[in-house]
Short mmCIF file of C-alpha atoms in Angstrom, two decimals:
data_model
loop_
_atom_site.label_atom_id
_atom_site.label_comp_id
_atom_site.label_asym_id
_atom_site.label_seq_id
_atom_site.Cartn_x
_atom_site.Cartn_y
_atom_site.Cartn_z
CA MET K 1 0.00 0.00 0.00
CA PRO K 2 1.58 3.28 -1.09
CA LYS K 3 1.38 6.18 1.35
CA LYS K 4 -0.69 9.22 0.45
CA PRO K 5 1.26 12.47 0.02
CA ALA K 6 0.78 14.70 3.06
CA LYS K 7 -0.84 18.05 2.38
CA SER K 8 1.10 20.88 3.96
CA ARG K 9 -1.18 23.40 5.60
CA PRO K 10 0.07 26.75 6.91
CA ASN K 11 0.72 26.55 10.65
CA LYS K 12 -1.02 29.53 12.27
CA ALA K 13 1.05 29.49 15.46
CA LYS K 14 4.30 29.38 13.50
CA SER K 15 3.26 32.20 11.19
CA ILE K 16 2.23 34.43 14.11
CA ILE K 17 5.49 33.88 15.98
CA ALA K 18 7.55 34.49 12.83
CA GLN K 19 6.35 38.11 12.69
CA PRO K 20 8.87 40.84 13.62
CA LEU K 21 6.78 41.71 16.68
CA PHE K 22 8.02 38.57 18.44
CA ARG K 23 11.71 38.94 17.54
CA SER K 24 13.95 38.94 20.59
CA ARG K 25 15.77 42.21 21.10
CA GLN K 26 18.51 43.06 23.54
CA GLU K 27 18.18 46.19 25.65
CA ARG K 28 21.23 48.36 26.28
CA PRO K 29 21.81 49.04 29.97
CA GLY K 30 21.85 52.69 31.04
CA LYS K 31 24.15 52.12 34.00
CA GLY K 32 26.56 49.40 35.03
CA LYS K 33 28.24 46.71 32.96
CA GLY K 34 27.91 47.12 29.21
CA SER K 35 26.67 50.70 29.37
CA TYR K 36 29.80 52.33 27.93
CA ARG K 37 28.91 54.13 24.72
CA ARG K 38 31.85 54.68 22.43
CA GLU K 39 29.85 56.89 20.04
CA ALA K 40 29.43 59.62 22.65
CA PHE K 41 33.18 60.26 22.79
CA GLN K 42 33.94 60.48 19.06
CA SER K 43 33.33 64.20 18.61
CA ARG K 44 36.54 66.14 17.92
CA ASP K 45 35.53 69.40 19.57
CA TRP K 46 34.55 68.10 22.99
CA GLU K 47 36.81 70.67 24.71
CA ALA K 48 35.21 73.57 22.86
CA SER K 49 31.72 72.35 23.64
CA SER K 50 32.53 72.03 27.36
CA PHE K 51 33.82 75.62 27.46
CA MET K 52 30.71 76.90 25.72
CA ALA K 53 28.44 75.12 28.18
CA ALA K 54 30.20 76.69 31.19
#
């Protein structure tokens, strides 16, 4: 007896979870380990901006 070919139906649960809404994202800590932001210190005129603020 040959087997019947299985019909593939769309899995609703899989399709819902595959949406970008359920993608895991990593939050950046504001303080503590891993909070150092290199981009903040790349400006060349940081001395001039600190004198202007004072």
